[in-house]
Coordinates of C-alpha atoms and ligand atoms in Angstrom, one line a residue:
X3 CA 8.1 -24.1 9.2
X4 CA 5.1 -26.7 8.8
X5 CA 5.2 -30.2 8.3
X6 CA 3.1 -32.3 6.1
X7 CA 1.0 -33.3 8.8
X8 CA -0.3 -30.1 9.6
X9 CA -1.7 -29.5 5.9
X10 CA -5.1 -30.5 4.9
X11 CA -5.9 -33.5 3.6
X12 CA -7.8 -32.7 1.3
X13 CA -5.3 -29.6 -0.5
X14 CA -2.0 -31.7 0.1
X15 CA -4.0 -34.6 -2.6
X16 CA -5.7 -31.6 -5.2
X17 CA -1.8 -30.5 -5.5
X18 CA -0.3 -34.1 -5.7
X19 CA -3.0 -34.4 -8.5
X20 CA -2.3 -31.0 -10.1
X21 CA 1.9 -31.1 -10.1
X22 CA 2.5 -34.1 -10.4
X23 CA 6.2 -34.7 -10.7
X24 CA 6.7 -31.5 -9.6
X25 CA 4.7 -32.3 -6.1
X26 CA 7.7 -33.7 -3.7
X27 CA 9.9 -30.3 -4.6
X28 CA 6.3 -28.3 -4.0
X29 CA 6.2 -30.6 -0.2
X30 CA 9.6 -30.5 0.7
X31 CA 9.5 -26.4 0.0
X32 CA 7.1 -26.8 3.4
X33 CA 10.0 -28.1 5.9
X34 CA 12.1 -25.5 4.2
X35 CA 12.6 -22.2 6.9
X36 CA 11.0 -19.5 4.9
X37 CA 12.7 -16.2 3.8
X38 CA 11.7 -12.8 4.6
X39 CA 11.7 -9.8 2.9
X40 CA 11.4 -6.1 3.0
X41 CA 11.0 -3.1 0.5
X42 CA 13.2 -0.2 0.7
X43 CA 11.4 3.3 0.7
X44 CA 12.3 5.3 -2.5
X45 CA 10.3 8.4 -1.7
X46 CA 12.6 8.5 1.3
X47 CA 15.7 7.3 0.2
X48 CA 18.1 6.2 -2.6
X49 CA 19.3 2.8 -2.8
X50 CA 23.1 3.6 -2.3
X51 CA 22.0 5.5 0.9
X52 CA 20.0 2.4 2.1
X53 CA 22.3 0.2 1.5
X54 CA 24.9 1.9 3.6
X55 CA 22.5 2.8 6.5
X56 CA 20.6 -0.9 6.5
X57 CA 22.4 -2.6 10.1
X58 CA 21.0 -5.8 8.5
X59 CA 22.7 -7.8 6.0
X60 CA 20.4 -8.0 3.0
X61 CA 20.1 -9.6 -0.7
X62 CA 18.5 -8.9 -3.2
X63 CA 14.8 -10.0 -4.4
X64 CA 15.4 -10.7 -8.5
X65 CA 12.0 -9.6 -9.7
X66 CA 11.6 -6.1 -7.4
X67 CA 12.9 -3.3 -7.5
X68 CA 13.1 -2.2 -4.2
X69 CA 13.1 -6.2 -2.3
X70 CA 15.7 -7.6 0.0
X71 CA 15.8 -10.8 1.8
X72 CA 17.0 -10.3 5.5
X73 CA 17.4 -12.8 8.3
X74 CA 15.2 -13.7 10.8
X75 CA 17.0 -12.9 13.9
X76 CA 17.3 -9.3 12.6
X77 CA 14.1 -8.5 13.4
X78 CA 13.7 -5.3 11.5
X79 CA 10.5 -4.6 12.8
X80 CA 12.0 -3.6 16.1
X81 CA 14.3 -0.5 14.7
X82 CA 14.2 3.0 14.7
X83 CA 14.3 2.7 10.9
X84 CA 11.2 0.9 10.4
X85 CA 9.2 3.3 12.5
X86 CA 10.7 6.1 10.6
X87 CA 9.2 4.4 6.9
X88 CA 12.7 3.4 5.6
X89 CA 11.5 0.5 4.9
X90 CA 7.8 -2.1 4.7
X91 CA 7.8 -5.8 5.5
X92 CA 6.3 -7.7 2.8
X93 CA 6.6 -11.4 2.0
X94 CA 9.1 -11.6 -0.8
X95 CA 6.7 -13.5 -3.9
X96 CA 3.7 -10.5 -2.8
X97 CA 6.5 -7.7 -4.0
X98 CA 5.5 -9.5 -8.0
X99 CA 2.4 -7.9 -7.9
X100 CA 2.9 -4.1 -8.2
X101 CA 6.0 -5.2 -10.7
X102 CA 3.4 -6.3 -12.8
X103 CA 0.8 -3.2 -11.9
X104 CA 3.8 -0.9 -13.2
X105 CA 2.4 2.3 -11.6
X106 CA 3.7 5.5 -13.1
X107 CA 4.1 9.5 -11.7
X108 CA 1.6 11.3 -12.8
X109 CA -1.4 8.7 -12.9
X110 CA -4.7 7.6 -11.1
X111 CA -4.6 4.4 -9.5
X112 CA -6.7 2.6 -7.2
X113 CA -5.8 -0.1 -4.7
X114 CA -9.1 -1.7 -4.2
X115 CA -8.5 -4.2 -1.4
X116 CA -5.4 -2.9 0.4
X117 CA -4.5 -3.3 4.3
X118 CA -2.6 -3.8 5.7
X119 CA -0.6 -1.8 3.2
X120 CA 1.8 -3.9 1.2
X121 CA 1.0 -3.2 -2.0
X122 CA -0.5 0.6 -1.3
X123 CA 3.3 1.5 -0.3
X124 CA 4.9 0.0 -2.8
X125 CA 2.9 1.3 -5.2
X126 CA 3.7 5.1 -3.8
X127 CA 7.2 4.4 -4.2
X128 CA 6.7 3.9 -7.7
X129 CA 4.7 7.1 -7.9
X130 CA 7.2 9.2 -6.7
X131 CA 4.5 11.5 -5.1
X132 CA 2.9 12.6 -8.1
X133 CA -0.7 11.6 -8.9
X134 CA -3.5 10.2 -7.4
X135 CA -3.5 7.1 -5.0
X136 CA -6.6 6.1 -3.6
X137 CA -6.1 3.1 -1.5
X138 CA -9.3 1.2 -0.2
X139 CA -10.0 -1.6 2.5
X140 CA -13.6 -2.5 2.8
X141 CA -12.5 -3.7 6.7
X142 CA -13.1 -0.5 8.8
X143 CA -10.7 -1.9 11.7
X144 CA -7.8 -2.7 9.1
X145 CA -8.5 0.1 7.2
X146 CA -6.7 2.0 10.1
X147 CA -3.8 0.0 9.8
X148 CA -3.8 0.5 6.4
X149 CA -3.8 4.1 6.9
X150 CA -1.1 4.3 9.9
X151 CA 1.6 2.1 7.3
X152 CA 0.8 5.1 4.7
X153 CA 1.4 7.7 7.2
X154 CA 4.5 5.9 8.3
X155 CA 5.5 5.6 4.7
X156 CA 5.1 9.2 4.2
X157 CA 3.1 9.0 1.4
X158 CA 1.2 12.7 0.9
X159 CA -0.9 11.6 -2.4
X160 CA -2.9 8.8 -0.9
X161 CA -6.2 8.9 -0.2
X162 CA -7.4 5.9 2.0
X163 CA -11.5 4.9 2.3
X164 CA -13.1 2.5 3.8
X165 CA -15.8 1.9 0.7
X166 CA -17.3 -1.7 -0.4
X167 CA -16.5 -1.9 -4.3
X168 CA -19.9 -1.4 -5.5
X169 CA -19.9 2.1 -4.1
X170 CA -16.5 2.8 -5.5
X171 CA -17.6 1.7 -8.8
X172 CA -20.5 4.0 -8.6
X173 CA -18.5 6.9 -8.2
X174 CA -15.8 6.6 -10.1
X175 CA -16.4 4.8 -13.7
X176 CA -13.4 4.6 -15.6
X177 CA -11.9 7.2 -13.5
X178 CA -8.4 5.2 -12.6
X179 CA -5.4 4.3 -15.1
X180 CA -4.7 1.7 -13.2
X181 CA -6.3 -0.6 -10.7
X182 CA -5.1 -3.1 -8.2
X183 CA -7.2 -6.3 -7.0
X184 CA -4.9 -8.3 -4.2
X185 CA -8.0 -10.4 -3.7
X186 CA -9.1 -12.2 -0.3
X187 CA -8.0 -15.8 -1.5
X188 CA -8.3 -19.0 0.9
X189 CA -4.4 -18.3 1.4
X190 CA -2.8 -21.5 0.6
X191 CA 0.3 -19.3 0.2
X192 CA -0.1 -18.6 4.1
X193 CA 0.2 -22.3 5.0
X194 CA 4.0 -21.8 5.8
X195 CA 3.4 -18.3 7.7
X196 CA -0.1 -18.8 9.4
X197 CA -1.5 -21.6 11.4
X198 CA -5.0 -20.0 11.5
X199 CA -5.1 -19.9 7.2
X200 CA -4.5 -23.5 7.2
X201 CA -7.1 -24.3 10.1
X202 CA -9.7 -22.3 8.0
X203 CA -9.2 -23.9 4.4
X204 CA -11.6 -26.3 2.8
X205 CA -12.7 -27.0 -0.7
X206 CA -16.3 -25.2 0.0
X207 CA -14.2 -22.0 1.4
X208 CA -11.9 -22.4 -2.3
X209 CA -15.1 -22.1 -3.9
X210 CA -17.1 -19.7 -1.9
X211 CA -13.7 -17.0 -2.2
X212 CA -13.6 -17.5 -6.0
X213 CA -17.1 -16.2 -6.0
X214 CA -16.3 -13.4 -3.9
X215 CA -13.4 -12.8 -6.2
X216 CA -15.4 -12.5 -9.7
X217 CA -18.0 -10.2 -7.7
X218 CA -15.0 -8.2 -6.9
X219 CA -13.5 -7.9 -10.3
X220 CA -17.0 -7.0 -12.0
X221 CA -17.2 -3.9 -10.3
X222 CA -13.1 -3.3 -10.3
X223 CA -13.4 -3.5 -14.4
X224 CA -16.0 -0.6 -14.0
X225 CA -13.1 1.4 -11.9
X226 CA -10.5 1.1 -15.2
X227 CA -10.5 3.6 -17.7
X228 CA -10.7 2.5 -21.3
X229 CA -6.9 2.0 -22.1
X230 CA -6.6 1.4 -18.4
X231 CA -4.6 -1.6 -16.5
X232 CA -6.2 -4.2 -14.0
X233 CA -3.8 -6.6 -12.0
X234 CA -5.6 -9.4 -10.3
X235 CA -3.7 -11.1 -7.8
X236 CA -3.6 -13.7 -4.9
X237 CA -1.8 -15.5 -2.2
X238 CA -3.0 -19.2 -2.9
X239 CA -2.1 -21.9 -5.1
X240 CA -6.0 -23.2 -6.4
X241 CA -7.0 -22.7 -10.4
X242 CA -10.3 -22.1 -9.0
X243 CA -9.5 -18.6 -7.8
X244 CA -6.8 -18.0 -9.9
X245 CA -7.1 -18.9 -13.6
X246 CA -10.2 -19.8 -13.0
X247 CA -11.0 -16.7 -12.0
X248 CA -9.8 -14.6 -14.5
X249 CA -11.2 -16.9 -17.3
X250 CA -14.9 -16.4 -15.9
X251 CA -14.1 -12.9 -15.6
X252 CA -13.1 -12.7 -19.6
X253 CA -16.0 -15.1 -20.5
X254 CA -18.2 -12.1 -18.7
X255 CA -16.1 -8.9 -19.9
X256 CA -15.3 -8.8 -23.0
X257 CA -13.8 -5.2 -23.2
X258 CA -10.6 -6.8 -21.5
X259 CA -7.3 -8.8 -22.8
X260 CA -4.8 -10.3 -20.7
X261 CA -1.1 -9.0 -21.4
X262 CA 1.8 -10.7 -20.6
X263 CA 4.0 -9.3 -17.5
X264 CA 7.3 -8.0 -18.9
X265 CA 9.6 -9.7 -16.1
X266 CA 7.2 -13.2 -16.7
X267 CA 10.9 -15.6 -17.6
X268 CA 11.7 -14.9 -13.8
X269 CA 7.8 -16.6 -12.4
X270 CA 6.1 -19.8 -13.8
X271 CA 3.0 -19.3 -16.2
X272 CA -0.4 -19.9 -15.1
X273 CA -1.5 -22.9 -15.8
X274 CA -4.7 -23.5 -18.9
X275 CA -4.3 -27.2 -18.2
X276 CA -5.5 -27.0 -15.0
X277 CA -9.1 -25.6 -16.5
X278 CA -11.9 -27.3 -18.5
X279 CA -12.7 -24.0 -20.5
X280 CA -10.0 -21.6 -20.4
X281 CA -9.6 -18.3 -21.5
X282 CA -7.2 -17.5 -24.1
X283 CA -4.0 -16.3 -22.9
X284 CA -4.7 -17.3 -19.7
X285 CA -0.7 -18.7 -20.3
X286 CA 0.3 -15.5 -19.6
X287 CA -0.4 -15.6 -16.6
X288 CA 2.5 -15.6 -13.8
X289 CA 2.5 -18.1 -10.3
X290 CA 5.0 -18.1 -7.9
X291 CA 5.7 -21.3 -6.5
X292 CA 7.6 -21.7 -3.1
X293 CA 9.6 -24.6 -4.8
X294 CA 10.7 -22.6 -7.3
X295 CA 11.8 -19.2 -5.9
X296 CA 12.5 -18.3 -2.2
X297 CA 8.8 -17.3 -1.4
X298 CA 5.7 -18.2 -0.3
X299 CA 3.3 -18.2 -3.3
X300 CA 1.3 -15.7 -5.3
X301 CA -0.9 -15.7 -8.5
X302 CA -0.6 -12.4 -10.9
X303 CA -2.5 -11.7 -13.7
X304 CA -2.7 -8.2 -15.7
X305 CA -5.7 -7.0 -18.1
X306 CA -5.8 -4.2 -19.9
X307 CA -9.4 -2.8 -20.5
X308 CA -9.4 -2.3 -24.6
X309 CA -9.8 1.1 -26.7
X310 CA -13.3 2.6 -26.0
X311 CA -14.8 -1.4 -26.1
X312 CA -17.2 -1.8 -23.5
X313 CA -17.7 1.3 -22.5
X314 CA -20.2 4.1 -23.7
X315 CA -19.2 7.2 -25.1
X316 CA -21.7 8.7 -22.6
X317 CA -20.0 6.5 -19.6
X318 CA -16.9 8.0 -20.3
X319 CA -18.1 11.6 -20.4
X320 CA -20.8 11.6 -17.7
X321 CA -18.5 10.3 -15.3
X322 CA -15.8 13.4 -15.9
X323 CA -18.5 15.7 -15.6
X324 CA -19.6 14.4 -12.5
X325 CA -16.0 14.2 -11.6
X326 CA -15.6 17.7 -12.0
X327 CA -19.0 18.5 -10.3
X328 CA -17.4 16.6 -7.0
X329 CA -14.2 18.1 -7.8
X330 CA -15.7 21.6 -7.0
X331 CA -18.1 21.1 -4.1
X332 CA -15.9 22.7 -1.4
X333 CA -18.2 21.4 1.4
X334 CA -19.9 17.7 2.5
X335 CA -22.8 17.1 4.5
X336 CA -21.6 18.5 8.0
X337 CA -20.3 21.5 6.8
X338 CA -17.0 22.4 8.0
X339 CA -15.7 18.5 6.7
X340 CA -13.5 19.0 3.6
X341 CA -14.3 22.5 3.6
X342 CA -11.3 24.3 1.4
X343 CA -11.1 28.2 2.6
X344 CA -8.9 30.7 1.2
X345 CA -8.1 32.2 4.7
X346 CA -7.3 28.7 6.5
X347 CA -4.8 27.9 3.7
X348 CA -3.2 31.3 3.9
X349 CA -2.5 31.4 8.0
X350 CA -1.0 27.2 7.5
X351 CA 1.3 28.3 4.7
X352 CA 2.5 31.3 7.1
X353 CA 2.5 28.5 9.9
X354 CA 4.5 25.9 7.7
X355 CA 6.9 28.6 6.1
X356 CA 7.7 30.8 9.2
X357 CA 7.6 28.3 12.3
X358 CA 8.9 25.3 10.4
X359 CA 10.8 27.2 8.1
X360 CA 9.3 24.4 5.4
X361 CA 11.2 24.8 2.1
X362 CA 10.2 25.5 -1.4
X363 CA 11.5 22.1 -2.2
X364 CA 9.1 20.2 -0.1
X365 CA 6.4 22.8 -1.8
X366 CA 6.9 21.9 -4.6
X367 CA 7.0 18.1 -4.4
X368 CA 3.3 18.3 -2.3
X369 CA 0.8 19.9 -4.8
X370 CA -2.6 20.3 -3.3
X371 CA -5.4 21.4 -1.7
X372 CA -5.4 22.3 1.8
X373 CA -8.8 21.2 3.3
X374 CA -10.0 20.9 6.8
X375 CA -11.4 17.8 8.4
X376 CA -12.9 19.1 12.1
X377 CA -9.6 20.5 13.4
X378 CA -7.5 18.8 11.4
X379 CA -5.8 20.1 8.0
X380 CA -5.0 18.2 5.4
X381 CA -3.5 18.6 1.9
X382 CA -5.2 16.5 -0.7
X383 CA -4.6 15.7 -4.1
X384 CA -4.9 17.8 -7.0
X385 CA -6.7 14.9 -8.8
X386 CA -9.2 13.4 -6.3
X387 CA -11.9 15.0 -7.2
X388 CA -15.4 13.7 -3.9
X389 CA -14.5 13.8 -0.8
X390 CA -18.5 13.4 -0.6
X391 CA -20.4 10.1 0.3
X392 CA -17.1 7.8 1.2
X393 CA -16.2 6.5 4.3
X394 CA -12.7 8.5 4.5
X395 CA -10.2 8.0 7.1
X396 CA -7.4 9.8 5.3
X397 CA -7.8 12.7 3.0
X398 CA -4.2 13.2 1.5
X399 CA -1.4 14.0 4.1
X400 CA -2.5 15.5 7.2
X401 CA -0.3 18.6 7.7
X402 CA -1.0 20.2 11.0
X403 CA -3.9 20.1 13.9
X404 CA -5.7 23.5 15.1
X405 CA -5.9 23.8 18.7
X406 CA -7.5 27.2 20.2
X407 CA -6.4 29.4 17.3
X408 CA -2.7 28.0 16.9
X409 CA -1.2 25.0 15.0
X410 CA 0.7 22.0 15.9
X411 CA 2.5 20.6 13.1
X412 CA 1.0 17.0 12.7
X413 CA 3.2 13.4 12.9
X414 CA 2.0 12.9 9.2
X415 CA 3.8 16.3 8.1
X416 CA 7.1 14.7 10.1
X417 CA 7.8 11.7 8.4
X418 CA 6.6 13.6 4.5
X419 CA 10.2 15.2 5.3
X420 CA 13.4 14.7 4.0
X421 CA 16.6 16.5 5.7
X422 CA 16.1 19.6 2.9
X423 CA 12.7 19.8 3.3
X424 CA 12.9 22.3 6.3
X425 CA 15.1 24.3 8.3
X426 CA 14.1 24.0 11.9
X427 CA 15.9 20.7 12.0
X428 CA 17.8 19.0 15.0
X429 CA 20.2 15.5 14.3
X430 CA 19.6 12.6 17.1
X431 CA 21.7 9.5 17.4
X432 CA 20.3 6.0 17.9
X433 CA 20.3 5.9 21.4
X434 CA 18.0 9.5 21.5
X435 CA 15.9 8.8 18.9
X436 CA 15.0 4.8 20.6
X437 CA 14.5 7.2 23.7
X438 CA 12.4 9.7 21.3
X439 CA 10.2 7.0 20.7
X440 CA 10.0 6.0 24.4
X441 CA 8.6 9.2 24.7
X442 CA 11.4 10.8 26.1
X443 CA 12.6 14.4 26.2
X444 CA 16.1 15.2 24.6
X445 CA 18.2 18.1 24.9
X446 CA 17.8 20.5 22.5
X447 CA 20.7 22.6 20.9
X448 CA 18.8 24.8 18.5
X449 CA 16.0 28.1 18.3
X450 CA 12.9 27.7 20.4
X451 CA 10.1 26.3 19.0
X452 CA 8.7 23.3 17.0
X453 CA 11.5 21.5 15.4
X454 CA 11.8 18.3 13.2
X455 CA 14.0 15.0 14.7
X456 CA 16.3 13.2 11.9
X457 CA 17.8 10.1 12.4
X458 CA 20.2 8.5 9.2
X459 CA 18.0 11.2 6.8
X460 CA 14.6 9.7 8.5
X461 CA 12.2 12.1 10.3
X462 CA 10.9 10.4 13.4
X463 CA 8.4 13.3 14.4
X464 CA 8.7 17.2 16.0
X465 CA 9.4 18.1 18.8
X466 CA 9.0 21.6 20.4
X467 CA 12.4 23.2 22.1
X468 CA 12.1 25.7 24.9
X469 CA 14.9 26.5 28.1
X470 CA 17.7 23.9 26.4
X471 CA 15.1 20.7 26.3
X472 CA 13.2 19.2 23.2
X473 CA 9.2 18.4 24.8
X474 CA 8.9 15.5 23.0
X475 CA 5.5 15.2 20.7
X476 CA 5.9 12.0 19.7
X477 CA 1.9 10.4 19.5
X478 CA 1.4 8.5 22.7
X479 CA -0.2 5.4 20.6
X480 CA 2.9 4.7 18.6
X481 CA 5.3 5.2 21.6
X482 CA 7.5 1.7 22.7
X483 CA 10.6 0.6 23.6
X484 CA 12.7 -1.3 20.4
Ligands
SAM17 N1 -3.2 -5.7 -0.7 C1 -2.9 -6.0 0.8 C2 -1.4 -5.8 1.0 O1 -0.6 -6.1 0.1 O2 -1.1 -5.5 2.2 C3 -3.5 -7.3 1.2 C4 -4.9 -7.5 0.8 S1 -5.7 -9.0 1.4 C5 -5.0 -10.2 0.4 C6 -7.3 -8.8 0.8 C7 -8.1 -7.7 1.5 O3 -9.4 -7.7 0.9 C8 -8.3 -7.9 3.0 O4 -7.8 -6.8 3.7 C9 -9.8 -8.0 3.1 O5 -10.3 -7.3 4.3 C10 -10.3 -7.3 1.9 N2 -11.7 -7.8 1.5 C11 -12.4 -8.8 2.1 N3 -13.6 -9.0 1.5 C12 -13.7 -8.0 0.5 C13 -14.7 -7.6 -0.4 N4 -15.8 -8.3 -0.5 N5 -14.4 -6.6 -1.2 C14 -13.2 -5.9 -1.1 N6 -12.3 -6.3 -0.3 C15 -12.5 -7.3 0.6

């Protein structure tokens, strides 16, 4: 909670000016304790399932799929469950945005400005594992967040980079069906949440992020392919950056409309009025407003990139040729990074199908290409075609590590897997998998050798059994106590 006296001046009179009667509802919602929200996991579990394993009491977020509201003091953060990718915490009105991106199986889709995750995850649910991800921070520090909330997800089609848009947009013209911007806004959504956003707003920041923004979109629209989908979105309340925006965006790019979002009755509509010069359709639009749904504030808009219009033949073509040029180079600059050989991939499958006794199931569900990065191996997507000339921090899903000639299955690989996924499987309760991720060793009832940890369904990592005890494996930097 905030009061008014904490806001600034100077945002708490541009809103009074902008909603009018609406403003006391849109101040009051700031003395109002806010609600939390979390996503359930669909590539890891069904929502009957969840539902019946959740300890929390939870209800349901109207406009996403996968969102619940929980209570504060049951601090799912601190659970077994959490750490095991049943679930993401993610502000409740932030959950609007992928809704609106409507990502599909199958597809290309990039998420251009991503950590700490949110909207990466949720997006993976929706893909079901099939497709190309490639989700990109331009922050090299929270691009390893980014990249540990997609392992913990157990997400095996994303690829995460660390790339500055311009480069991306170099590399892969109208290579994506679909295209996420979650802009950096001056966060006036935040206000509630974060001291530090409302310390660091002022009308010259407002004006300096809607700059940033447009630069942002100009090389995002390059990323779309013709046909294609862009969602802009942010966390702040100011036309500047929102339909203001996106109306200087369409004044520059012509080869893009704005299409209304199918669920649009539950939000509010942007807001024309609020701008001298408008773009059409700019009505359709969505904001959520804290006063009027139990959220903290977001701004969606989604494009679609017309026909062929904008872009030349040649575009079009040269980048899938140089696509498939990138697609085939089986080696980058130091040699043995990326490198894809016939041998390597031959002794993992034997490792994955013999010691892990990894079923057909899971095979089938992971399509790929096994590659190495230094000693680790990786499976990458079918569809991402350069590993060459990004700043990559995570090629696909990283499937096992080689030490001196013999494999260890990687933490990554653990929590891809359901219960069917493989047979050298053990069941924990609670109380051993909390002490599992203390770092503990448990007993161990089964064959010697590696062997994969459920808890409720989740995988929370292998462990290697020998002489009645499970060594545990567990990585040492995600070890605590819950
Ligand atoms: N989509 C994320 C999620 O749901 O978890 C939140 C993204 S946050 C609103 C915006 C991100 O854009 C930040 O992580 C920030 O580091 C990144 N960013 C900042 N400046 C950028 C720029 N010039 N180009 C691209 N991304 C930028």
């Amino acid at each position: 909670m905030c009061n008014e006296r904490s806001l600034p001046t100077a945002f708490l009179a541009k809103m009074e000016r902008l909603l009018g009667g609406e403003y006391e509802a849109f101040l009051n919602s700031y003395g109002e304790q806010r609600r939390y929200g979390l996503r359930r996991n669909p590539l890891k579990i069904t929502e009957e399932d969840f539902l019946r394993v959740m300890p929390f009491p939870l209800q349901k977020i109207s406009w996403a799929r996968e969102g619940y509201y929980y209570d504060a003091v049951s601090q799912p953060g601190r659970h077994v469950l959490h750490e095991a990718g049943a679930y993401y915490i993610q502000e409740p009105s932030a959950m609007a945005v992928v809704e609106a991106l409507a990502p599909k199986p199958g597809e290309r889709i990039l998420d251009l400005c991503a950590a700490p995750g949110g909207k990466t995850t949720q997006i993976a649910g929706k893909m079901q594992g099939e497709g190309l991800l490639v989700a990109n921070e331009v922050i090299g520090d929270r691009a390893k967040i980014l990249s540990q909330n997609v392992e913990r997800m157990g997400i095996a089609n994303c690829v995460v980079c660390s790339e500055k848009p311009e480069r991306l947009s170099t590399l892969f013209s109208a290579f994506f069906d679909r295209v996420l911007v979650d802009a950096p806004c001056s966060g006036e959504g935040m206000f509630r949440k974060e001291e530090a956003a409302r310390g660091e707003w002022s009308e010259t920041a407002v004006l300096m992020c809607a700059e940033r923004q447009m630069a942002i979109l100009r090389e995002a629209a390059k990323l779309v392919k013709p046909g294609g989908v862009l969602v802009y979105s942010t966390c702040t309340f100011s036309p500047e950056e929102n339909e203001g925006t996106i109306s200087a965006f369409l004044r520059e790019n012509n080869a893009y409309d704005i299409e209304e979002i199918s669920f649009a009755d539950l939000l509010a509509p942007g807001r024309p009025d609020w701008l001298e010069h408008a773009a059409p359709g700019i009505g359709q639009t969505a904001r959520l407003w804290p006063h009027r749904l139990a959220g903290e504030g977001h701004f969606v808009a989604r494009l679609r990139r017309n026909g062929n219009a904008g872009v030349e033949e040649t575009e079009v073509e040269e980048s899938k040729a140089a696509s498939e040029k990138r697609f085939d180079r089986k080696k980058n600059r130091k040699g043995n990074v990326g490198k894809e050989d016939s041998q390597l991939s031959g002794e993992a499958a034997l490792f994955l199908e013999k010691e892990l006794e990894i079923k057909e199931a899971w095979n089938k569900k992971h399509a790929g290409r096994m590659i190495r990065f230094g000693e680790q191996i990786y499976l990458t997507p079918c569809e991402m075609p350069a590993l060459t000339g990004i700043r990559i921090l995570r090629p696909g899903l990283q499937l096992l590590t080689e030490k001196k000639n013999r494999f260890e299955p990687a933490h990554a690989l653990a929590l891809s897997l359901l219960p069917d996924d493989i047979g050298k499987r053990q069941d924990v309760s609670l109380a051993e998998a909390s002490a599992w991720l203390r770092g503990e060793s448990l007993s161990s009832q089964g064959e010697k050798g590696w062997t994969a940890l459920f808890y409720e369904g989740f995988c929370i990592g292998f462990g290697k059994a020998s002489g009645g005890q499970m060594k545990n494996h567990y990585p040492k930097g995600l070890r605590k106590s819950l």
